[in-house]
Short mmCIF file of C-alpha atoms and ligand atoms in Angstrom, two decimals:
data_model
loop_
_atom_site.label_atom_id
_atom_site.label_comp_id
_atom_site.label_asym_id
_atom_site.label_seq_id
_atom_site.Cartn_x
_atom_site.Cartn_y
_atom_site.Cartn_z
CA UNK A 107 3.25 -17.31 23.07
CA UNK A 108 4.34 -20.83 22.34
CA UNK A 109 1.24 -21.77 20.28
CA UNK A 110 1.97 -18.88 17.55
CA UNK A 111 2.23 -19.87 14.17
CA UNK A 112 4.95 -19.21 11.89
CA UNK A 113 5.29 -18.16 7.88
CA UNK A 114 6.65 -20.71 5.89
CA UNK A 115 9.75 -19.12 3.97
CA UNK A 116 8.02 -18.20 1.05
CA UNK A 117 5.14 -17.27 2.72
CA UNK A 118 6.59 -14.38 4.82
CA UNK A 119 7.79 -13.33 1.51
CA UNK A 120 5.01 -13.46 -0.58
CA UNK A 121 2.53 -12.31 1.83
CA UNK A 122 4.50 -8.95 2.36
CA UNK A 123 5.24 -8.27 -0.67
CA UNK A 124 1.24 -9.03 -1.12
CA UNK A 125 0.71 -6.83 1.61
CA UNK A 126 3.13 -4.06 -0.55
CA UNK A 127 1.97 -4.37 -3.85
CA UNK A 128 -1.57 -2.82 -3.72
CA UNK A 129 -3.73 0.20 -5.17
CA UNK A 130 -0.43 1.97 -4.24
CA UNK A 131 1.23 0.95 -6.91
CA UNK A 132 -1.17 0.04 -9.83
CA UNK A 133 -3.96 2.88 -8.99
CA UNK A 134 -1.53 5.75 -7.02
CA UNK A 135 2.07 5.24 -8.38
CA UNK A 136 1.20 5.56 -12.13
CA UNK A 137 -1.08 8.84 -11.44
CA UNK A 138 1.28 10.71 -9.34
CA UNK A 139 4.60 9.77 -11.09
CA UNK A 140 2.82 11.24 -14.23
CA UNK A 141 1.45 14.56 -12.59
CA UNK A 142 5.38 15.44 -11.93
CA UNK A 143 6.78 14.49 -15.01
CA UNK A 144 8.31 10.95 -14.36
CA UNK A 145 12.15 10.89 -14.91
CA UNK A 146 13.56 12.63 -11.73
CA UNK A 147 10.50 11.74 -9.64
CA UNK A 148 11.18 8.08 -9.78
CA UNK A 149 14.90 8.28 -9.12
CA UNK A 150 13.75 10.56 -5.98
CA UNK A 151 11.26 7.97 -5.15
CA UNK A 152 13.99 4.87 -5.57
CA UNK A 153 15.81 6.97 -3.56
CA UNK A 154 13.78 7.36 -0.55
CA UNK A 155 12.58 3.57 -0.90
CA UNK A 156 16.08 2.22 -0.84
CA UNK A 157 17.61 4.89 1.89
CA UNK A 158 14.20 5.43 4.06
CA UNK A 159 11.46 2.64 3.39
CA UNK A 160 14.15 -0.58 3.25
CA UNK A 161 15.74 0.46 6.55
CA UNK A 162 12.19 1.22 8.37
CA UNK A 163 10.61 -1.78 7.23
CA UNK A 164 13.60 -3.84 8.32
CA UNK A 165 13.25 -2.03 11.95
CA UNK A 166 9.41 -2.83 12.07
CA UNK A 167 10.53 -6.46 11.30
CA UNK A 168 13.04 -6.71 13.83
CA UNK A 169 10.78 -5.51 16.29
CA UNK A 170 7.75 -7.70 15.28
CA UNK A 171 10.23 -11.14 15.31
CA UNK A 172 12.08 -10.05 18.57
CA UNK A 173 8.81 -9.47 20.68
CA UNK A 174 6.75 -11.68 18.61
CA UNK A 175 3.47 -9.83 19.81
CA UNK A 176 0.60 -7.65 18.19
CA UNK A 177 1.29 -4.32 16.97
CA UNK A 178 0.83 -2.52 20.43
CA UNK A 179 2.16 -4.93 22.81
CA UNK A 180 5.53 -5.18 20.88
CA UNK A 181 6.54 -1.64 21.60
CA UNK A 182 6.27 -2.54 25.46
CA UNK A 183 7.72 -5.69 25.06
CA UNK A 184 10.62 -4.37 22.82
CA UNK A 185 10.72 -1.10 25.25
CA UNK A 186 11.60 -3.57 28.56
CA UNK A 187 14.52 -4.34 26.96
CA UNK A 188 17.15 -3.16 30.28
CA UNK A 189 17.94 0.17 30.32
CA UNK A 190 15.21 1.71 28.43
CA UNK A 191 12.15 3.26 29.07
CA UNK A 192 8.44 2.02 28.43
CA UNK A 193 7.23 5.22 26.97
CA UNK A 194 7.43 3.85 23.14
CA UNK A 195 3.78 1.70 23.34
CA UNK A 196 2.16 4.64 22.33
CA UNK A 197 3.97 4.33 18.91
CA UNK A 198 2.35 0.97 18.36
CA UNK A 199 -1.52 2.79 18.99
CA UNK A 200 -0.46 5.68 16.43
CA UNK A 201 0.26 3.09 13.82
CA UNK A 202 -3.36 0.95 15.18
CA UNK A 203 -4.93 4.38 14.51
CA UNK A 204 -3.70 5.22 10.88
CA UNK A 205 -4.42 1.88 10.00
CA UNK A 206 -7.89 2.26 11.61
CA UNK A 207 -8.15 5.29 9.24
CA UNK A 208 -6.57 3.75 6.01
CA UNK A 209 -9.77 1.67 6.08
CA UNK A 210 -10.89 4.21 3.65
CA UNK A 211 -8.60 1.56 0.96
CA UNK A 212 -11.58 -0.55 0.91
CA UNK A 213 -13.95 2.45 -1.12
CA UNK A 214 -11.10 2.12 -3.84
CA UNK A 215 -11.14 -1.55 -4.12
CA UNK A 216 -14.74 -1.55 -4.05
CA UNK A 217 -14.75 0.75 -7.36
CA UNK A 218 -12.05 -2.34 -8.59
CA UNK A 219 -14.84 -5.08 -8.52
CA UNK A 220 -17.20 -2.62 -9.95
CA UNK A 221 -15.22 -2.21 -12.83
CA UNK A 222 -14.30 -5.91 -12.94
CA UNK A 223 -17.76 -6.57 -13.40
CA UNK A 224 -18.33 -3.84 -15.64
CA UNK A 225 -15.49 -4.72 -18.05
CA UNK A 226 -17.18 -8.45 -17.82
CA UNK A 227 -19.98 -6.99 -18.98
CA UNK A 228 -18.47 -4.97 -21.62
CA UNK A 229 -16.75 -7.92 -23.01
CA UNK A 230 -19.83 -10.06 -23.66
CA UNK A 231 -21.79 -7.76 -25.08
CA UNK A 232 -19.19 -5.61 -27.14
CA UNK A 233 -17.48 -2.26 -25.99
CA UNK A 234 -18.81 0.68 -27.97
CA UNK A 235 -18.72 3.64 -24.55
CA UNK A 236 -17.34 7.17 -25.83
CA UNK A 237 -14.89 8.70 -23.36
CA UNK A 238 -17.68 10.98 -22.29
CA UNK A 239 -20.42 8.04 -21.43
CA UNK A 240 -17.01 6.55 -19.72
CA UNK A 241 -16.51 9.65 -17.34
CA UNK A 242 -20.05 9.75 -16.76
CA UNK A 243 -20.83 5.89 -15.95
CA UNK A 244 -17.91 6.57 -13.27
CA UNK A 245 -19.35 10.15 -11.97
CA UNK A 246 -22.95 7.84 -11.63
CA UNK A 247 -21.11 5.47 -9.54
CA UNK A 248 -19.45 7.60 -7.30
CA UNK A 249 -22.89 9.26 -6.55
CA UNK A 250 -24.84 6.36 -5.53
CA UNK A 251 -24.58 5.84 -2.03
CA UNK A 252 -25.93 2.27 -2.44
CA UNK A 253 -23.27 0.68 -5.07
CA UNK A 254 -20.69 2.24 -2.81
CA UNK A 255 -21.31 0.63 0.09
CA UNK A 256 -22.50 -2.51 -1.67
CA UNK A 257 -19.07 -3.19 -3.57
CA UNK A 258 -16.55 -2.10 -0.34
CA UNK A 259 -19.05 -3.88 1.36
CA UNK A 260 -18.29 -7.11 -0.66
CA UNK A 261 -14.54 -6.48 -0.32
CA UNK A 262 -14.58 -6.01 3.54
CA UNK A 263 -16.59 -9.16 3.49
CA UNK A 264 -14.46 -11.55 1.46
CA UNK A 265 -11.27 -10.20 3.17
CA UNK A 266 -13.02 -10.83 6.51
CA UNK A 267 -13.47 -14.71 5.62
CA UNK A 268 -10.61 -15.24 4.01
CA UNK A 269 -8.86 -14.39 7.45
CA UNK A 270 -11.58 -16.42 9.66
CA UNK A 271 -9.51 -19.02 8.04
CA UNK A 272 -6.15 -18.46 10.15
CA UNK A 273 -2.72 -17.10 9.37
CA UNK A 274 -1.27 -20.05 7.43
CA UNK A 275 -4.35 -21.04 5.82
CA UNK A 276 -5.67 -17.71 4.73
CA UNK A 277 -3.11 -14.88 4.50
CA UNK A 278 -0.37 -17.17 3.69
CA UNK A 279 -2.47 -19.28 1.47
CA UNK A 280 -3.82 -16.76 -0.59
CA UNK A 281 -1.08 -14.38 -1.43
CA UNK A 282 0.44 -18.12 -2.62
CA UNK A 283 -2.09 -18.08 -5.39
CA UNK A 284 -2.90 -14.74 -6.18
CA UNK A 285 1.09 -13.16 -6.08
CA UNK A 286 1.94 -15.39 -8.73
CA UNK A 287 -1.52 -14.63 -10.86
CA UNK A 288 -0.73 -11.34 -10.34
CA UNK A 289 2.68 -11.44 -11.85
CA UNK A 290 1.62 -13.81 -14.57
CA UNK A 291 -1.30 -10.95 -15.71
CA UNK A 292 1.44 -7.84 -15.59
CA UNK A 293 3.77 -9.98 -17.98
CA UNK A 294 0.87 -10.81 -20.13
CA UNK A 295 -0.10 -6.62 -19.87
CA UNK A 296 3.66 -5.53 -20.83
CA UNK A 297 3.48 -8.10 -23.81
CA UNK A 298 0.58 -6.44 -25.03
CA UNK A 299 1.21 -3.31 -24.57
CA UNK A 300 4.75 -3.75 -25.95
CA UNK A 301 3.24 -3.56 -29.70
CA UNK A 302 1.98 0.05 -29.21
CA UNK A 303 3.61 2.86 -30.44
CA UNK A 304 3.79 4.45 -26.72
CA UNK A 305 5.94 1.98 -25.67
CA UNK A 306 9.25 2.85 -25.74
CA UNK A 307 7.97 6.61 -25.16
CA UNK A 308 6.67 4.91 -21.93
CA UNK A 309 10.15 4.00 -21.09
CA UNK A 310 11.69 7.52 -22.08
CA UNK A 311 8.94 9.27 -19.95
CA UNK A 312 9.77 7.12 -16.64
CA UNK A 313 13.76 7.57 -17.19
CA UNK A 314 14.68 11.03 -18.43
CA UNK A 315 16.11 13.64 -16.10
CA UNK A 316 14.70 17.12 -15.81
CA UNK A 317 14.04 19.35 -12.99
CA UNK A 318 11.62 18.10 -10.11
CA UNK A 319 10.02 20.65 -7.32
CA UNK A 320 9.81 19.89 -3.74
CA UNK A 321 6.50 19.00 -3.73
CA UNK A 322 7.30 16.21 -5.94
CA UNK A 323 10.11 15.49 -3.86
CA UNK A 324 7.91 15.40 -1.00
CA UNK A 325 5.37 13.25 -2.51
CA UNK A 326 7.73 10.63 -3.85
CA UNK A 327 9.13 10.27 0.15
CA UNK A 328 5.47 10.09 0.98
CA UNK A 329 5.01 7.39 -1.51
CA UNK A 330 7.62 4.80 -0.32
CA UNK A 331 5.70 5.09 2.86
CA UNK A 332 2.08 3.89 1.69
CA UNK A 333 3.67 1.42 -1.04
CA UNK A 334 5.75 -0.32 1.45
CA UNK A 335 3.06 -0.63 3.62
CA UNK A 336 5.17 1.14 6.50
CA UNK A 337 4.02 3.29 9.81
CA UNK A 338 0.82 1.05 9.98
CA UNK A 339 1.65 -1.81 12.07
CA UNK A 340 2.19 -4.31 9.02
CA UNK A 341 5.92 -4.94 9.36
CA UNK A 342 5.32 -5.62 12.90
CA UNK A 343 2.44 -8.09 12.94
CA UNK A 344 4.12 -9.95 10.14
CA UNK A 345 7.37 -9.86 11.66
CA UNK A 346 5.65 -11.74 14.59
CA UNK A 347 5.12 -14.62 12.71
CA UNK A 348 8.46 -15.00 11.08
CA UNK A 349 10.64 -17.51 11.72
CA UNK A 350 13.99 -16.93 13.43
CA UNK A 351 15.81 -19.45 10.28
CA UNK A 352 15.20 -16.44 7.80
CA UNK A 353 16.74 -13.33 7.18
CA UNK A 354 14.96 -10.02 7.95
CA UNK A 355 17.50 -8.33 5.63
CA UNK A 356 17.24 -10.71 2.47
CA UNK A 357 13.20 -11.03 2.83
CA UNK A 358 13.04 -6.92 3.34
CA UNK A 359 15.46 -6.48 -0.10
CA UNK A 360 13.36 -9.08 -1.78
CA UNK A 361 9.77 -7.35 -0.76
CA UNK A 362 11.43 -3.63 -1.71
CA UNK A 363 13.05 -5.11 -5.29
CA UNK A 364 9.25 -6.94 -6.19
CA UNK A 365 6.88 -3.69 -4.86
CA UNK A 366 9.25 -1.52 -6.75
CA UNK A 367 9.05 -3.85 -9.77
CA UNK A 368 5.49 -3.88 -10.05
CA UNK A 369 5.02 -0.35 -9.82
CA UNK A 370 7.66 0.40 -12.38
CA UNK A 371 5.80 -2.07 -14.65
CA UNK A 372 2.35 -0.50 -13.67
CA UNK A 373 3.85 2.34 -14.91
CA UNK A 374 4.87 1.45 -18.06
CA UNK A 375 1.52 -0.43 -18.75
CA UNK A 376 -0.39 2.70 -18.55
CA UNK A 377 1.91 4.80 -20.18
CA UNK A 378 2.30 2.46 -23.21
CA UNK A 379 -1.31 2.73 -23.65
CA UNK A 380 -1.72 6.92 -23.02
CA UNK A 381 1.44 8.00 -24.92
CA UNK A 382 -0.13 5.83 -27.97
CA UNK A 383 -2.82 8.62 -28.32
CA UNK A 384 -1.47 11.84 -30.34
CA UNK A 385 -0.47 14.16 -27.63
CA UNK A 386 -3.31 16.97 -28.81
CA UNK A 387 -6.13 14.41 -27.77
CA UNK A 388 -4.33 13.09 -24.77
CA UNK A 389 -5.79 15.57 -21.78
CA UNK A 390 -9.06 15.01 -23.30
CA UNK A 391 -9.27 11.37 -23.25
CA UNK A 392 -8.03 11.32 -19.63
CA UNK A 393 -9.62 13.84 -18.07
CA UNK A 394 -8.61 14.01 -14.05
CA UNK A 395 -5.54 11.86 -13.66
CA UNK A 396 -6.22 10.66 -9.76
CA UNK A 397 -9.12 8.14 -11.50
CA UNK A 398 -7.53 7.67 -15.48
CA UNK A 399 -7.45 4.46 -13.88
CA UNK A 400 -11.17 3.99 -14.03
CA UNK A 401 -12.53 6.46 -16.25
CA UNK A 402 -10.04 6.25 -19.68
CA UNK A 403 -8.08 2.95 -19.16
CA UNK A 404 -11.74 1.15 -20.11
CA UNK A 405 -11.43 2.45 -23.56
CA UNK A 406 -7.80 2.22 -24.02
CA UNK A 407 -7.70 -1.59 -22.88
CA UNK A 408 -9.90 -2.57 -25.00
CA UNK A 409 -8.46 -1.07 -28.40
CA UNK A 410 -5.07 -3.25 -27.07
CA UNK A 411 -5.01 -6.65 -29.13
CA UNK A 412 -7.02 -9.18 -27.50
CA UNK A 413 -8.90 -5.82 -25.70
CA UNK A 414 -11.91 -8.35 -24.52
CA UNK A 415 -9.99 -10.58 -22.75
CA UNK A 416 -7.06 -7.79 -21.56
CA UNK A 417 -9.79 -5.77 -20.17
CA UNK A 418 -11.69 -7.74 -17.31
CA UNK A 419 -8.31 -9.52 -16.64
CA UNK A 420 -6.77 -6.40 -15.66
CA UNK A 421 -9.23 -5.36 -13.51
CA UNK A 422 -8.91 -9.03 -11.91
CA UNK A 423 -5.66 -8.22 -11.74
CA UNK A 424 -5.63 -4.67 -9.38
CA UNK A 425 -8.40 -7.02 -7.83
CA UNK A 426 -6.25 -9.23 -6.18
CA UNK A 427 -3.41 -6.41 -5.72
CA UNK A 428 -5.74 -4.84 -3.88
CA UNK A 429 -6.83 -8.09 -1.93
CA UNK A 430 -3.23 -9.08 -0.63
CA UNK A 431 -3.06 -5.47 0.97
CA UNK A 432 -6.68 -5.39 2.92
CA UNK A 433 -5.75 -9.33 3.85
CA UNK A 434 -2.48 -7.48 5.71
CA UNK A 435 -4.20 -4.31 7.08
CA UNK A 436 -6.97 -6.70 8.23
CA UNK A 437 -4.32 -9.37 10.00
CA UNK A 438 -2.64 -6.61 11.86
CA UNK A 439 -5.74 -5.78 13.73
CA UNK A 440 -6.96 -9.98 14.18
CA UNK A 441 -3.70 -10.42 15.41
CA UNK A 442 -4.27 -7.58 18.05
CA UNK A 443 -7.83 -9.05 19.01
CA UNK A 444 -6.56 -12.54 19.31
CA UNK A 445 -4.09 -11.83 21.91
CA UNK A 446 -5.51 -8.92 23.84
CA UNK A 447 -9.15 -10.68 24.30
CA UNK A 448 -8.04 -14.41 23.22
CA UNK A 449 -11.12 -14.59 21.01
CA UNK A 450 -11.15 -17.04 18.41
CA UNK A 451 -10.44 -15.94 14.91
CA UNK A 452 -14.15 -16.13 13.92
CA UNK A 453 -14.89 -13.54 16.36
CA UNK A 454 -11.89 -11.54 15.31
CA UNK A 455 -13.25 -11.00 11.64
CA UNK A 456 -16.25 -10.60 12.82
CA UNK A 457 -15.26 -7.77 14.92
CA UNK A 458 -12.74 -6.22 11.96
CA UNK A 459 -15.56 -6.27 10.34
CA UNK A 460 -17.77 -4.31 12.42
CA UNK A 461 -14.72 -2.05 13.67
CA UNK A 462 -14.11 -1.06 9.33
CA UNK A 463 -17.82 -0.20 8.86
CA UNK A 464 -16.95 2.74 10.87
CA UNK A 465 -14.87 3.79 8.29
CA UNK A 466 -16.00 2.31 5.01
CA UNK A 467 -19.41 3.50 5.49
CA UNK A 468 -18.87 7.20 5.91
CA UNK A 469 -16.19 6.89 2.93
CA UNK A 470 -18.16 5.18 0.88
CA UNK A 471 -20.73 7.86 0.91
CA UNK A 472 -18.25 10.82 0.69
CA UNK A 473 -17.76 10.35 -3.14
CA UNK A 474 -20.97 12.62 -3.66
CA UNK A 475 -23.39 10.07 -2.21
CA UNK A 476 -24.10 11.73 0.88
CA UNK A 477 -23.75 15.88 1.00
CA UNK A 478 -22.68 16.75 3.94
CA UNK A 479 -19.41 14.12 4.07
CA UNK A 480 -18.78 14.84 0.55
CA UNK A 481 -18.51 18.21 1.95
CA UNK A 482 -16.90 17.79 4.66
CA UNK A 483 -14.05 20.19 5.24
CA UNK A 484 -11.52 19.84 8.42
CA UNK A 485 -8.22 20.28 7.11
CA UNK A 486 -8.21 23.10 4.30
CA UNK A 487 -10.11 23.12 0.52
CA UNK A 488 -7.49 20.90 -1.07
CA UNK A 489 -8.58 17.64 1.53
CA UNK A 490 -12.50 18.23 0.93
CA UNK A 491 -14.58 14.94 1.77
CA UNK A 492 -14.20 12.59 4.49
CA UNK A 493 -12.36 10.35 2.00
CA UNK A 494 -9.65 12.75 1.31
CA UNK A 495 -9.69 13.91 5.02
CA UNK A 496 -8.44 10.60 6.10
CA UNK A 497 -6.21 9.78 3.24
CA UNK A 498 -4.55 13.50 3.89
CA UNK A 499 -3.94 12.20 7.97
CA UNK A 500 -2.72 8.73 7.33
CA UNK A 501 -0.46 9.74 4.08
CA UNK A 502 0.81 13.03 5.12
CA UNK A 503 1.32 12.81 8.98
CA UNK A 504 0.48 9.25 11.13
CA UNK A 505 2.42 6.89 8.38
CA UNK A 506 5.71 9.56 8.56
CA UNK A 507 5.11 9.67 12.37
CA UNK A 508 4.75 6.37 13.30
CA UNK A 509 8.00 5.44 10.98
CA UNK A 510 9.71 8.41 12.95
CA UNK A 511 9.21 7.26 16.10
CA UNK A 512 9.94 3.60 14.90
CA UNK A 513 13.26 4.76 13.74
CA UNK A 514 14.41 6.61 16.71
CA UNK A 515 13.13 3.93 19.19
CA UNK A 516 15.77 1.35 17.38
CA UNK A 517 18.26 3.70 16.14
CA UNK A 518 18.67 5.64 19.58
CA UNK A 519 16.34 3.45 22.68
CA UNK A 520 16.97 0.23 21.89
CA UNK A 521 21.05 -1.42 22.81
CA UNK A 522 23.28 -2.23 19.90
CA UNK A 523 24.12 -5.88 20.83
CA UNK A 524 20.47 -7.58 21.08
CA UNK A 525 19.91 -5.50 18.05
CA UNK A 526 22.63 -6.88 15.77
CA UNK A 527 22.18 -10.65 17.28
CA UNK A 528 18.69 -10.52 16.40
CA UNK A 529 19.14 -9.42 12.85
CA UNK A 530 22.22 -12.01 12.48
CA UNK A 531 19.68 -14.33 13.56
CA UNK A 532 19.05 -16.55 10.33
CA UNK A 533 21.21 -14.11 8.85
CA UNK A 534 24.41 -14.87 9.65
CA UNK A 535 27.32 -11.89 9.79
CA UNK A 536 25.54 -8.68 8.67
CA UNK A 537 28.46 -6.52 7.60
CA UNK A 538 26.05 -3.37 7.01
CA UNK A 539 24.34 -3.60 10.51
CA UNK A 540 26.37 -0.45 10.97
CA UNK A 541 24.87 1.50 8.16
CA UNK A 542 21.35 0.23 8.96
CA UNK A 543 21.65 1.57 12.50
CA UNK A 544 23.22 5.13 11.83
CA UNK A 545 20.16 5.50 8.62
CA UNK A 546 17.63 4.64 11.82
CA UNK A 547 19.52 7.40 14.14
CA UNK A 548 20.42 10.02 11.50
CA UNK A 549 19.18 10.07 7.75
CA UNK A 550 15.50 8.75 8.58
CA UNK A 551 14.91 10.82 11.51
CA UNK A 552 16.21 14.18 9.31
CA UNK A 553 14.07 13.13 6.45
CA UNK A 554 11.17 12.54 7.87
CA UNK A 555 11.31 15.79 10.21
CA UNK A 556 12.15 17.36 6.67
CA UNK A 557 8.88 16.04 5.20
CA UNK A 558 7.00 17.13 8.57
CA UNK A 559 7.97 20.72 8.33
CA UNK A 560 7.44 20.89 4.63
CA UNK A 561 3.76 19.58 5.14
CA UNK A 562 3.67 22.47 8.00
CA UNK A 563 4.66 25.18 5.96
CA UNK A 564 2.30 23.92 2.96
CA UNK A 565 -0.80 24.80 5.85
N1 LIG B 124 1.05 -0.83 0.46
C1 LIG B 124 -0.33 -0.89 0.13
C2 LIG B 124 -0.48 -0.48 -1.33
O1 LIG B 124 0.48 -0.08 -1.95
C3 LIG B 124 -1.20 -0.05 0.99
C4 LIG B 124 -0.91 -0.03 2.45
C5 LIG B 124 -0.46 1.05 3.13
C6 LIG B 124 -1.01 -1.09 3.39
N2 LIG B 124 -0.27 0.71 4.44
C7 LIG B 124 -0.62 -0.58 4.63
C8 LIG B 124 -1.38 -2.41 3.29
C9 LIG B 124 -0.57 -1.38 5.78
C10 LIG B 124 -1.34 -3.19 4.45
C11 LIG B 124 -0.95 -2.70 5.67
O2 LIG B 124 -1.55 -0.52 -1.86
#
């Protein structure tokens, strides 16, 4: 593959950490760290990202740079390695498949330009919604069929072109700009929320320690998965484009340190603004916490100082979050096409595109637009909707399996020596290579098998 391109160094970097920071941590991280009481969750959940998401992503680098192939042929060429069976390809199709299913992402982003353009709106006319007209607006939009598929629509599209472009010139290119704009908005979010009264409240909430149950415990292991964009093929495809000059180690510490960073400061954000309400009004104003991010943070951002501009900006904002991620989930899958049917990469988008209509259609309409998929019940009442079905799979089982196999095939299949030359490579002497390679065999193997049986028994 002599005519592959390569990252340039701070474009591996900022185009996985785009690929990390996404509705995972602005939309997901904020909702569920609230629902179990902050404070011990988020130690759990730094805990799981430093001991099981840095090591994994590391291993889905290593095997992405070594065999410097798509997502599926890099678990046969990695697997040919002497001495080891070629039994481990089928790892690479499990993580093509819960990628194929996280499609669903796009019906969340889609809502993000919706409200973009709503809070545009807003702000040039003047904001006067009550919470209620808030929650209903939203409820409205979730029921039309049409404005769902027209704003995932728009989002599938854009992404598409954007990666029509090429590697360097689109992926690369745009998480250039919009990492940077994104980190410019949170600072100018956390100055100001930082005159509200919630504030330091905000801060107390995230870092207190109290008791935590094992579903939370479960959840926030679940979490590193999604927000590190692991068990999906991402790690891998990138990986294949880095160059052997950089460090897999260094760029995976800087990738876990930002994603972490931004969710922390998503966090606080929101909880400036929610703990500024008098706690005897609070579960009113924000109702069902899975979509506070669309039905009460309207309201809220706008009685911030400077609400009209805050407002659409932060939308903007989760916007192109949200873009860096589908540009990653959508490369993974050009990458594939390019190399398996050498089409050009015109033809590739064209085909992501048509492949994610499978999924974005049905999931668009499953938010009460359609009946029957709303409906839609395969694995139990708490999963109803083919929108939750697929979230349940990819969260809950194919991410966790795909990073368990991906463990075990470099912590146990794959030979020491290549291993530790090829993450020395651009690295120099890596004095925890030991450490890495006994988390890989023993503590991510147990914790994810612990996760798997505690989904099991949850049945
Ligand atoms: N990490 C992304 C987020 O937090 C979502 C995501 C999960 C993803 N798996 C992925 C993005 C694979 C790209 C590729 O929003």
């Amino acid at each position: 593959m002599s005519n592959r391109p390569n990252f340039s160094k701070s474009g591996f970097i900022l185009a996985t950490v785009g690929s990390a920071i996404g509705l995972g941590n602005i939309w997901k991280f904020p909702y569920i760290t609230y629902e179990n009481d902050g404070g011990t969750f988020v130690l759990v959940y730094l805990a799981a990202v430093i001991l099981i998401g840095a090591p994994l992503m590391m291993a889905e680098i290593f095997i992405g740079r070594h065999s410097k192939r798509n997502v599926v042929d890099s678990f046969k060429v990695v697997g040919k390695h002497p001495g080891m069976a070629g039994i481990w390809k089928g790892v690479g199709w499990l993580s093509l498949i819960a990628l194929f299913f996280l499609i669903y992402y796009y019906s969340v982003a889609g809502w993000v330009i919706f409200y973009l353009k709503e809070t545009i709106g807003w702000s040039v006319a003047g904001f006067n919604k009550t919470p209620a007209e808030l929650t209903e607006n939203f409820n409205a939009f979730l029921h039309n069929g049409n404005s769902q598929l027209f704003y995932s629509g728009i989002f599938l599209f854009f992404t598409a072109l954007i990666l029509s472009f090429g590697l360097t010139k689109g992926v690369e290119k745009m998480s250039k700009i919009l990492m940077p704009a994104l980190f410019t908005c949170l600072i100018i979010f956390v100055i100001a929320v930082s005159s509200q009264p919630g504030f330091t409240k905000a801060f107390e909430f995230l870092f207190h320690f109290d008791k935590i149950t094992s579903k939370g415990v479960l959840e926030a292991i679940g979490h590193s998965f999604f927000t590190l964009s692991l068990g999906a093929g991402m790690g891998i495809t990138f990986g294949s484009y880095l160059s052997k000059s950089q460090s897999i180690v260094k760029s995976t510490a800087m990738v876990v340190f930002f994603d972490t960073l931004v969710g922390l400061m998503a966090c606080i954000i929101m909880y400036s603004i929610i703990f500024s309400i008098p706690e005897a009004n609070r579960a009113e104003s924000f109702g069902h916490s899975a979509v506070m991010l669309f039905t009460s943070l309207p309201k809220l951002l706008y009685n911030l100082p400077g609400g009209t501009f805050v407002a659409p900006l932060f939308y903007l904002a989760v916007g192109f979050a949200a873009l860096t991620s589908t540009l990653a989930m959508g490369e993974v899958f050009i990458t594939l096409f390019q190399e398996k049917l050498g089409w050009t990469r015109r033809k590739c988008a064209a085909a992501y595109v048509a492949l994610s209509l499978i999924i974005v259609v049905p999931a668009g309409l499953s938010h009460g637009g359609v009946d029957s998929l709303a409906e839609l019940n395969l694995v139990g009442d708490a999963h109803k909707g083919f929108f939750n079905i697929l979230d349940y799979l990819v969260s809950n089982w194919m991410l966790v399996l795909a990073g368990l196999f991906t463990s075990l095939f470099i912590g146990w299949a794959f030979p020491a020596k290549p291993l530790r030359e090829e993450m020395e490579e651009g690295h120099g002497t890596w004095k925890l290579f030991h450490i890495w390679r006994f988390s890989l065999r023993f503590i991510l193997p147990a914790g994810i098998v612990w996760i798997l049986v505690s989904v099991i028994q949850s049945l």
